[in-house]
Tab-separated table of C-alpha atoms in Angstrom:
chain	number	residue	atom	x	y	z
A	12	MET	CA	-91.747	48.772	-77.210
A	13	PRO	CA	-90.793	46.369	-74.375
A	14	GLU	CA	-88.940	43.241	-75.465
A	15	PRO	CA	-90.811	39.894	-75.410
A	16	LEU	CA	-89.169	38.782	-72.149
A	17	ALA	CA	-90.396	41.912	-70.340
A	18	ILE	CA	-93.946	41.398	-71.655
A	19	VAL	CA	-93.991	37.720	-70.661
A	20	ARG	CA	-92.689	38.589	-67.194
A	21	ALA	CA	-95.408	41.234	-66.780
A	22	VAL	CA	-98.151	38.793	-67.822
A	23	HIS	CA	-96.788	36.152	-65.459
A	24	PHE	CA	-96.587	38.593	-62.540
A	25	ALA	CA	-100.141	39.800	-63.205
A	26	ALA	CA	-101.447	36.218	-63.281
A	27	CYS	CA	-99.682	35.230	-60.054
A	28	LEU	CA	-100.789	38.391	-58.244
A	29	ALA	CA	-104.389	37.895	-59.410
A	30	ALA	CA	-104.396	34.249	-58.268
A	31	LEU	CA	-103.145	35.083	-54.767
A	32	GLY	CA	-105.200	38.266	-54.483
A	33	THR	CA	-108.408	36.462	-55.461
A	34	ALA	CA	-107.745	33.483	-53.171
A	35	ALA	CA	-107.105	35.836	-50.236
A	36	PHE	CA	-110.170	37.932	-51.105
A	37	MET	CA	-112.313	34.795	-50.882
A	38	LEU	CA	-111.257	34.471	-47.235
A	39	LEU	CA	-111.891	38.164	-46.629
A	40	VAL	CA	-115.439	38.079	-47.994
A	41	GLY	CA	-116.563	34.694	-46.769
A	42	ARG	CA	-118.668	32.214	-48.688
A	43	LEU	CA	-121.281	33.833	-50.927
A	44	ASP	CA	-123.423	31.641	-53.174
A	45	GLY	CA	-122.636	32.245	-56.829
A	46	LEU	CA	-119.776	34.649	-56.164
A	47	ASP	CA	-117.587	31.952	-54.613
A	48	ARG	CA	-117.733	29.919	-57.836
A	49	GLN	CA	-116.931	33.043	-59.848
A	50	PHE	CA	-113.861	33.755	-57.721
A	51	ARG	CA	-112.644	30.175	-58.022
A	52	ARG	CA	-112.989	30.248	-61.806
A	53	PHE	CA	-111.150	33.556	-62.041
A	54	ALA	CA	-108.312	32.311	-59.830
A	55	ALA	CA	-108.103	29.091	-61.870
A	56	ALA	CA	-107.924	31.114	-65.093
A	57	ALA	CA	-105.145	33.238	-63.567
A	58	LEU	CA	-103.228	30.074	-62.668
A	59	ALA	CA	-103.613	28.780	-66.232
A	60	VAL	CA	-102.120	32.023	-67.547
A	61	ALA	CA	-99.356	31.770	-64.927
A	62	LEU	CA	-98.560	28.250	-66.115
A	63	LEU	CA	-98.393	29.161	-69.807
A	64	SER	CA	-96.472	32.390	-69.264
A	65	GLY	CA	-94.138	30.628	-66.820
A	66	VAL	CA	-93.240	28.020	-69.442
A	67	LEU	CA	-92.661	30.744	-72.049
A	68	TRP	CA	-90.564	32.767	-69.573
A	69	PHE	CA	-88.395	29.711	-68.940
A	70	ALA	CA	-88.002	29.108	-72.688
A	71	LEU	CA	-86.907	32.705	-73.331
A	72	VAL	CA	-84.380	32.685	-70.495
A	73	ALA	CA	-83.054	29.264	-71.520
A	74	ALA	CA	-82.568	30.526	-75.077
A	75	ARG	CA	-80.515	33.426	-73.725
A	76	ILE	CA	-78.371	31.143	-71.574
A	77	LEU	CA	-77.771	28.732	-74.450
A	78	ALA	CA	-77.222	31.603	-76.933
A	79	LEU	CA	-79.746	29.993	-79.296
A	80	PRO	CA	-83.051	31.061	-80.870
A	81	VAL	CA	-86.047	29.898	-78.857
A	82	SER	CA	-87.058	27.349	-81.507
A	83	GLU	CA	-83.594	25.746	-81.421
A	84	ALA	CA	-83.300	25.942	-77.628
A	85	LEU	CA	-86.537	23.993	-77.174
A	86	GLY	CA	-85.149	21.152	-79.267
A	87	ASP	CA	-81.711	21.208	-77.687
A	88	GLY	CA	-80.629	18.943	-74.844
A	89	GLY	CA	-79.248	22.009	-73.111
A	90	LEU	CA	-82.686	22.676	-71.606
A	91	ILE	CA	-82.013	19.925	-69.080
A	92	SER	CA	-78.800	21.645	-68.031
A	93	VAL	CA	-80.651	24.944	-67.580
A	94	VAL	CA	-83.107	23.175	-65.252
A	95	THR	CA	-80.495	21.319	-63.236
A	96	ASP	CA	-77.549	23.715	-63.264
A	97	THR	CA	-79.098	27.168	-62.848
A	98	ARG	CA	-80.990	28.684	-59.923
A	99	PHE	CA	-83.592	30.072	-62.326
A	100	GLY	CA	-84.267	26.623	-63.795
A	101	ARG	CA	-84.668	24.921	-60.429
A	102	ILE	CA	-86.966	27.662	-59.104
A	103	ALA	CA	-89.008	27.534	-62.318
A	104	ILE	CA	-89.722	23.812	-61.867
A	105	ILE	CA	-90.709	24.302	-58.209
A	106	ARG	CA	-93.026	27.172	-59.137
A	107	LEU	CA	-94.696	25.184	-61.906
A	108	ALA	CA	-95.422	22.462	-59.351
A	109	LEU	CA	-96.929	25.102	-57.051
A	110	VAL	CA	-99.282	26.168	-59.860
A	111	VAL	CA	-100.601	22.608	-60.035
A	112	LEU	CA	-100.984	22.425	-56.235
A	113	ALA	CA	-102.846	25.748	-56.131
A	114	ALA	CA	-105.207	24.635	-58.911
A	115	ALA	CA	-105.904	21.369	-57.097
A	116	ALA	CA	-106.650	23.267	-53.864
A	117	LEU	CA	-109.122	25.550	-55.644
A	118	ALA	CA	-111.037	22.490	-56.831
A	119	LEU	CA	-111.646	21.367	-53.240
A	120	PRO	CA	-114.768	22.672	-51.422
A	121	ARG	CA	-112.649	23.575	-48.382
A	122	GLY	CA	-109.476	24.359	-50.277
A	123	ARG	CA	-109.406	28.133	-49.831
A	124	TRP	CA	-106.708	28.171	-47.142
A	125	PRO	CA	-104.499	25.655	-49.015
A	126	ALA	CA	-105.005	27.723	-52.177
A	127	VAL	CA	-103.822	30.842	-50.360
A	128	GLY	CA	-100.787	28.962	-49.083
A	129	ALA	CA	-99.841	27.585	-52.499
A	130	THR	CA	-100.340	30.888	-54.334
A	131	THR	CA	-98.385	32.734	-51.629
A	132	ALA	CA	-95.444	30.374	-52.158
A	133	LEU	CA	-95.851	30.655	-55.933
A	134	THR	CA	-95.757	34.454	-55.868
A	135	GLY	CA	-93.131	34.852	-53.169
A	136	ALA	CA	-90.756	32.506	-55.007
A	137	ILE	CA	-90.566	35.022	-57.864
A	138	ALA	CA	-88.058	36.872	-55.674
A	139	TRP	CA	-85.513	34.082	-56.196
A	140	THR	CA	-85.663	34.572	-59.990
A	141	GLY	CA	-84.747	38.258	-59.939
A	142	HIS	CA	-82.142	40.657	-58.593
A	143	ALA	CA	-82.936	39.781	-54.950
A	144	GLY	CA	-82.139	36.123	-55.561
A	145	ALA	CA	-78.594	36.983	-56.643
A	146	GLY	CA	-77.603	38.660	-53.363
A	147	THR	CA	-75.206	37.199	-50.833
A	148	GLY	CA	-74.576	37.604	-47.103
A	149	LEU	CA	-76.763	39.488	-44.650
A	150	LEU	CA	-77.594	42.269	-47.109
A	151	GLY	CA	-78.661	39.700	-49.685
A	152	ALA	CA	-80.902	37.949	-47.133
A	153	VAL	CA	-82.530	41.236	-46.114
A	154	HIS	CA	-83.109	42.136	-49.762
A	155	LEU	CA	-84.631	38.728	-50.493
A	156	ILE	CA	-87.016	38.865	-47.507
A	157	SER	CA	-87.972	42.418	-48.450
A	158	ASP	CA	-88.702	41.406	-52.048
A	159	VAL	CA	-90.871	38.475	-50.921
A	160	ALA	CA	-92.851	40.836	-48.671
A	161	HIS	CA	-93.155	43.313	-51.548
A	162	LEU	CA	-94.593	40.666	-53.876
A	163	ILE	CA	-97.086	39.322	-51.341
A	164	ALA	CA	-98.272	42.801	-50.299
A	165	ALA	CA	-98.756	43.764	-53.944
A	166	SER	CA	-100.759	40.577	-54.507
A	167	LEU	CA	-103.105	41.145	-51.575
A	168	TRP	CA	-103.861	44.729	-52.665
A	169	LEU	CA	-103.352	44.996	-56.416
A	170	GLY	CA	-104.105	41.325	-57.074
A	171	GLY	CA	-107.332	41.588	-55.075
A	172	LEU	CA	-108.699	44.576	-57.020
A	173	PRO	CA	-110.376	42.531	-59.822
A	174	ALA	CA	-112.188	40.388	-57.238
A	175	PHE	CA	-113.176	43.519	-55.309
A	176	ALA	CA	-114.552	45.140	-58.471
A	177	SER	CA	-116.477	41.949	-59.280
A	178	LEU	CA	-118.040	41.961	-55.826
A	179	LEU	CA	-119.107	45.607	-56.201
A	180	VAL	CA	-120.847	44.806	-59.489
A	181	TRP	CA	-122.392	41.607	-58.091
A	182	SER	CA	-123.611	43.321	-54.933
A	183	ARG	CA	-125.929	45.576	-56.934
A	184	GLY	CA	-128.262	42.607	-57.318
A	185	ALA	CA	-127.985	41.480	-53.684
A	186	PRO	CA	-130.889	42.018	-51.249
A	187	ALA	CA	-128.906	44.679	-49.375
A	188	PRO	CA	-126.249	45.758	-51.898
A	189	GLY	CA	-124.996	48.799	-50.033
A	190	ASP	CA	-124.599	46.961	-46.736
A	191	LEU	CA	-122.572	44.162	-48.346
A	192	ALA	CA	-120.378	46.609	-50.281
A	193	ALA	CA	-119.796	48.767	-47.194
A	194	ARG	CA	-118.808	45.776	-45.039
A	195	VAL	CA	-116.412	44.313	-47.617
A	196	THR	CA	-114.966	47.712	-48.561
A	197	ARG	CA	-114.043	48.459	-44.949
A	198	ARG	CA	-112.326	45.082	-44.617
A	199	PHE	CA	-110.465	45.446	-47.891
A	200	SER	CA	-109.513	49.015	-47.030
A	201	LEU	CA	-107.865	47.924	-43.786
A	202	LEU	CA	-106.010	45.186	-45.643
A	203	ALA	CA	-104.887	47.695	-48.280
A	204	ILE	CA	-103.487	50.047	-45.623
A	205	GLY	CA	-101.318	47.262	-44.240
A	206	CYS	CA	-100.206	46.339	-47.760
A	207	VAL	CA	-99.289	49.940	-48.596
A	208	LEU	CA	-97.140	50.191	-45.468
A	209	ALA	CA	-95.417	46.918	-46.393
A	210	LEU	CA	-94.916	48.103	-49.985
A	211	LEU	CA	-93.419	51.413	-48.872
A	212	THR	CA	-91.062	49.768	-46.372
A	213	SER	CA	-89.921	46.988	-48.693
A	214	GLY	CA	-89.711	49.397	-51.621
A	215	ILE	CA	-87.323	51.653	-49.696
A	216	ILE	CA	-85.156	48.662	-48.758
A	217	ASN	CA	-85.100	47.324	-52.315
A	218	SER	CA	-84.243	50.747	-53.769
A	219	ALA	CA	-81.448	51.247	-51.243
A	220	VAL	CA	-79.916	47.930	-52.281
A	221	LEU	CA	-80.384	48.267	-56.044
A	222	LEU	CA	-79.530	51.933	-56.523
A	223	GLY	CA	-75.977	53.029	-55.929
A	224	TRP	CA	-76.853	56.715	-55.371
A	225	PRO	CA	-80.087	58.777	-55.486
A	226	THR	CA	-78.808	60.336	-58.708
A	227	ASP	CA	-79.083	56.883	-60.324
A	228	LEU	CA	-82.860	57.398	-60.413
A	229	LEU	CA	-82.293	59.626	-63.447
A	230	ALA	CA	-78.806	58.604	-64.556
A	231	SER	CA	-79.608	54.936	-65.269
A	232	ALA	CA	-82.273	53.231	-67.379
A	233	TYR	CA	-83.268	51.149	-64.353
A	234	GLY	CA	-83.716	54.302	-62.264
A	235	ARG	CA	-85.844	56.069	-64.875
A	236	VAL	CA	-88.219	53.104	-65.205
A	237	LEU	CA	-88.383	52.943	-61.407
A	238	VAL	CA	-89.411	56.623	-61.322
A	239	LEU	CA	-92.311	55.844	-63.681
A	240	LYS	CA	-93.330	52.949	-61.448
A	241	LEU	CA	-93.293	55.235	-58.388
A	242	ALA	CA	-95.441	57.795	-60.237
A	243	LEU	CA	-98.099	55.164	-61.027
A	244	PHE	CA	-97.910	53.894	-57.455
A	245	ALA	CA	-98.500	57.442	-56.168
A	246	ALA	CA	-101.541	57.735	-58.425
A	247	MET	CA	-102.893	54.456	-57.031
A	248	LEU	CA	-102.355	55.740	-53.502
A	249	GLY	CA	-104.308	58.885	-54.342
A	250	LEU	CA	-107.241	56.870	-55.662
A	251	ALA	CA	-107.139	54.512	-52.696
A	252	ALA	CA	-107.216	57.475	-50.294
A	253	PHE	CA	-110.173	58.968	-52.216
A	254	ASN	CA	-112.016	55.651	-52.013
A	255	ARG	CA	-111.434	55.324	-48.283
A	256	TYR	CA	-112.110	58.864	-47.098
A	257	ARG	CA	-114.689	60.086	-49.618
A	258	LEU	CA	-116.577	57.110	-51.013
A	259	THR	CA	-116.508	54.481	-48.254
A	260	SER	CA	-118.075	56.906	-45.790
A	261	ARG	CA	-120.978	57.503	-48.230
A	262	LEU	CA	-121.868	53.829	-48.502
A	263	PRO	CA	-124.467	52.289	-48.707
A	264	GLY	CA	-125.529	55.027	-51.129
A	265	ARG	CA	-125.998	53.782	-54.706
A	266	GLY	CA	-124.042	56.706	-56.171
A	267	ALA	CA	-121.069	55.927	-53.951
A	268	LEU	CA	-121.263	52.272	-54.965
A	269	ASP	CA	-121.111	53.132	-58.680
A	270	ALA	CA	-118.271	55.622	-58.133
A	271	LEU	CA	-116.320	53.066	-56.093
A	272	ALA	CA	-116.618	50.497	-58.884
A	273	GLY	CA	-115.303	53.064	-61.363
A	274	THR	CA	-112.291	54.144	-59.307
A	275	THR	CA	-111.455	50.508	-58.566
A	276	LEU	CA	-111.329	49.851	-62.306
A	277	VAL	CA	-108.944	52.803	-62.767
A	278	GLU	CA	-106.786	51.483	-59.907
A	279	THR	CA	-106.614	48.122	-61.666
A	280	VAL	CA	-105.470	49.736	-64.934
A	281	LEU	CA	-102.773	51.705	-63.098
A	282	GLY	CA	-101.693	48.487	-61.395
A	283	LEU	CA	-101.357	46.746	-64.755
A	284	GLY	CA	-99.145	49.622	-65.881
A	285	ILE	CA	-96.956	49.047	-62.819
A	286	LEU	CA	-96.658	45.347	-63.665
A	287	VAL	CA	-95.505	46.172	-67.205
A	288	LEU	CA	-92.785	48.373	-65.702
A	289	VAL	CA	-91.851	45.617	-63.233
A	290	GLY	CA	-91.456	43.256	-66.186
A	291	ILE	CA	-89.093	45.749	-67.814
A	292	LEU	CA	-87.131	46.326	-64.582
A	293	GLY	CA	-86.333	42.629	-64.354
A	294	THR	CA	-84.533	42.799	-67.708
A	295	LEU	CA	-82.404	45.825	-66.742
A	296	ALA	CA	-79.284	45.892	-64.599
A	297	PRO	CA	-79.672	48.030	-61.459
A	298	ALA	CA	-77.021	50.673	-60.898
A	299	SER	CA	-75.516	48.732	-57.979
A	300	HIS	CA	-75.176	45.622	-60.181
A	301	LEU	CA	-73.516	47.313	-63.117
A	302	HIS	CA	-69.986	46.131	-63.614
A	303	LYS	CA	-67.739	47.555	-66.260
A	304	PRO	CA	-64.879	45.262	-67.193
A	305	THR	CA	-61.535	46.826	-66.392
A	306	ALA	CA	-60.148	45.902	-69.793
A	307	ALA	CA	-61.570	45.910	-73.310
A	308	ILE	CA	-63.199	42.609	-74.237
A	309	ASN	CA	-63.053	41.048	-77.666
A	310	PRO	CA	-66.631	40.771	-79.034
A	311	ASP	CA	-65.926	37.112	-79.801
A	312	ALA	CA	-64.878	36.354	-76.212
A	313	ALA	CA	-66.965	34.688	-73.495
A	314	PHE	CA	-67.053	36.818	-70.326
A	315	VAL	CA	-68.531	36.371	-66.857
A	316	HIS	CA	-68.247	38.459	-63.704
A	317	ILE	CA	-68.531	36.428	-60.482
A	318	HIS	CA	-69.305	38.451	-57.369
A	319	THR	CA	-69.025	37.329	-53.749
A	320	GLU	CA	-68.408	39.132	-50.481
A	321	VAL	CA	-64.905	37.634	-50.229
A	322	VAL	CA	-63.554	38.120	-53.731
A	323	MET	CA	-64.768	38.998	-57.224
A	324	ALA	CA	-63.469	37.607	-60.487
A	325	ASP	CA	-63.598	38.679	-64.126
A	326	LEU	CA	-63.208	35.594	-66.301
A	327	THR	CA	-62.633	36.032	-70.029
A	328	ILE	CA	-62.219	33.135	-72.455
A	329	ASP	CA	-60.939	34.515	-75.761
A	330	PRO	CA	-62.167	33.526	-78.222
A	331	GLY	CA	-65.340	32.102	-76.715
A	332	TYR	CA	-65.490	29.257	-79.217
A	333	ALA	CA	-64.917	25.541	-78.938
A	334	GLY	CA	-61.282	24.888	-79.765
A	335	THR	CA	-58.098	26.495	-78.484
A	336	SER	CA	-58.523	29.658	-76.423
A	337	ALA	CA	-56.868	31.665	-73.671
A	338	ALA	CA	-58.378	32.347	-70.246
A	339	ILE	CA	-57.780	35.665	-68.478
A	340	ILE	CA	-58.733	35.992	-64.793
A	341	ARG	CA	-58.704	39.251	-62.840
A	342	LEU	CA	-59.393	39.225	-59.096
A	343	TRP	CA	-60.787	42.069	-56.997
A	344	HIS	CA	-61.991	42.897	-53.532
A	345	GLU	CA	-65.574	44.142	-53.246
A	346	ASP	CA	-64.284	47.737	-53.376
A	347	TYR	CA	-62.408	46.879	-56.619
A	348	ALA	CA	-58.976	46.916	-54.999
A	349	PRO	CA	-56.800	44.140	-56.492
A	350	PHE	CA	-57.066	40.814	-54.678
A	351	ALA	CA	-53.716	39.094	-54.038
A	352	ALA	CA	-53.802	35.309	-54.425
A	353	ASP	CA	-51.113	32.659	-53.990
A	354	ARG	CA	-52.532	30.291	-56.586
A	355	VAL	CA	-55.415	30.349	-59.078
A	356	GLN	CA	-56.915	27.436	-60.984
A	357	LEU	CA	-59.701	27.308	-63.543
A	358	ALA	CA	-62.000	24.294	-63.837
A	359	LEU	CA	-64.557	23.952	-66.615
A	360	ASP	CA	-67.200	21.243	-66.244
A	361	PRO	CA	-69.721	20.555	-69.038
A	362	THR	CA	-73.410	20.616	-68.180
A	363	PHE	CA	-74.017	18.132	-70.989
A	364	SER	CA	-72.798	14.650	-71.891
A	365	GLY	CA	-70.031	13.841	-74.312
A	366	ALA	CA	-67.298	16.143	-72.984
A	367	ALA	CA	-64.782	15.832	-70.177
A	368	GLY	CA	-64.037	18.372	-67.475
A	369	ILE	CA	-61.012	20.652	-67.748
A	370	ARG	CA	-58.730	21.939	-64.984
A	371	HIS	CA	-55.627	24.123	-65.377
A	372	ASP	CA	-53.325	26.186	-63.199
A	373	ALA	CA	-53.149	29.858	-64.120
A	374	ARG	CA	-49.910	31.822	-64.461
A	375	GLN	CA	-49.694	35.279	-62.865
A	376	LEU	CA	-48.490	38.213	-64.930
A	377	PRO	CA	-46.609	41.208	-63.450
A	378	ASP	CA	-49.798	43.323	-63.463
A	379	GLY	CA	-51.597	40.747	-61.257
A	380	THR	CA	-53.647	39.190	-64.061
A	381	TRP	CA	-53.820	35.392	-64.156
A	382	VAL	CA	-53.716	33.688	-67.560
A	383	ILE	CA	-54.059	30.204	-69.021
A	384	GLU	CA	-52.768	29.776	-72.552
A	385	ASN	CA	-53.646	27.009	-74.989
A	386	LEU	CA	-56.892	26.207	-73.190
A	387	ARG	CA	-58.510	23.445	-75.185
A	388	ILE	CA	-62.346	23.396	-74.932
A	389	GLN	CA	-63.791	20.363	-76.674
A	390	SER	CA	-67.415	21.278	-77.355
A	391	PRO	CA	-69.786	24.275	-77.481
A	392	GLY	CA	-72.494	24.575	-74.845
A	393	VAL	CA	-73.053	25.740	-71.288
A	394	TRP	CA	-70.061	25.029	-69.054
A	395	THR	CA	-69.766	25.577	-65.323
A	396	ALA	CA	-66.692	27.697	-64.702
A	397	ARG	CA	-65.035	27.380	-61.295
A	398	VAL	CA	-62.260	29.760	-60.307
A	399	ILE	CA	-60.338	28.206	-57.397
A	400	ILE	CA	-58.407	30.856	-55.470
A	401	GLU	CA	-55.867	29.945	-52.801
A	402	ARG	CA	-54.650	32.563	-50.353
A	403	LYS	CA	-52.780	31.973	-47.106
A	404	GLY	CA	-53.771	28.331	-47.036
A	405	THR	CA	-57.487	29.015	-47.606
A	406	ALA	CA	-59.260	28.127	-50.848
A	407	THR	CA	-62.229	30.080	-52.193
A	408	VAL	CA	-64.247	28.729	-55.105
A	409	LEU	CA	-66.260	31.015	-57.381
A	410	ASP	CA	-68.560	29.376	-59.919
A	411	ALA	CA	-70.867	30.557	-62.667
A	412	PRO	CA	-72.185	29.290	-66.014
A	413	ILE	CA	-70.360	30.434	-69.133
A	414	VAL	CA	-71.490	29.832	-72.720
A	415	ILE	CA	-69.007	28.525	-75.298
A	416	THR	CA	-70.307	28.786	-78.842
A	417	GLN	CA	-69.590	26.908	-82.064
A	418	CYS	CA	-67.059	28.599	-84.280
A	419	SER	CA	-68.632	29.709	-87.570
A	420	ASN	CA	-66.958	29.479	-90.950
A	421	GLU	CA	-65.905	33.130	-90.707
A	422	CYS	CA	-63.819	32.536	-87.572
A	423	ARG	CA	-61.879	29.550	-88.840
C-alpha cells in the first residue's frame, strides 16, 4: 500500500488538476445558466481539498526534515525553519496563497480568467516541489519548464474530464442536447489533442533527465512505477481516440451521447490511477538521482550529498547527535572523479534560535578526504551546512540542510 505521503500528494495533485481543468473548461464552454454555478462550486470544492491536502503534505515533509513524528513536528518551532530555510517550505506558502486567490476569483461574476491564471500558477508551481525543482544549469531549467508544461497539459485534459462528464449529463435535459454536446465535444477534443502532444513531448524530456538508461525502466523502482503510469496513459489515449473518431462523429445521436458519458467516466478513473502513481513517483529517487556513498556510513551518522555542476560533496557528521562529532567531507566532479581543492571549510548555521554558528577548517588526509575532528555541535535540530571549497583562488560554496538529533540514553 502506498505510504501516507504518496496518498496525500496524489489527492493534492488531483485537486489542483481538477481546479484548473474546471476553470479552463468554463472558458471553453461559455456561460450556461445553472451549469456555470455548478462548475464554480466544483472548482471551489477542489480548491478546498487542495488547501487541506497541501497543509497535510507540508506537515508530513516537515516531520521528515525535522526527524520527528508529525504530532511533535506541528508543535515544534522547527516548522518556521522549514518554511524559511527550505525551497519546499517557501513554495508551499506561495501555493497556499494562490489557493486563496483562485477561490476569491471564482467568487467574482467575471473572475473566470483570473481563476484560470491563479490555478495555472498553483498547479505549475508543483514542479518546484519535486525532482525538477532540484535541477541546476541549463538541463535543470529545461527539465523545470518541461515539468510545468506537463502539469498544465495534464490539468487541461485530465482535470477537465469531470466537468466534461457533468456537461454531457446536464445536456440531456437541454433543448438541443445533442447539438450542445457535439459542439463542446469537438472543442474539448481539439484541446485534448494539443494536451496529448504536450504530455508526450514533456514526458520524453522528463524521462530522459530522470532515467539514467532505458534499462532503468525495469531495473529501478522509479522506472517500474513509471511503466505502470505509461500503461494507464496509453489506455487513456485509446479511449480518447475512440471518443474522437467513433463517438463524436455520431453526435447528436442519443446513443452516442450516453456512450461518450460512459467512456469519459472510465477515462477519469484511469486518470485517477495515474495520479496515484505520480504521488508514489514523487517519493522515489529516480535512477539519475541515486547516489551511493563511496564509503560505509554509520547508521547513527548524519549524511547529505550536495550536487552542483561544478563540484559535488558527501558530508558525513558522525555521530549525528548534538555533542562532539567528526565531520568527513569527500569532493567529486560530476563524473565522480576526485575533485582537488586547496582548502575546505565547513560552516554550520542553526535554523533556530539559541545556538551559535560553527565554522572550522578541514584537514586533508592522504586519500583526499577532508576531516574535522572534535566538532562540537551545541543543539539538535535542522542546521544549514555550508561546505566552502577554495581552488586556484576561487571559492565555491555548497549548502544543504542537515538534521542533528538528540542523543538518546543508549548512545551516551
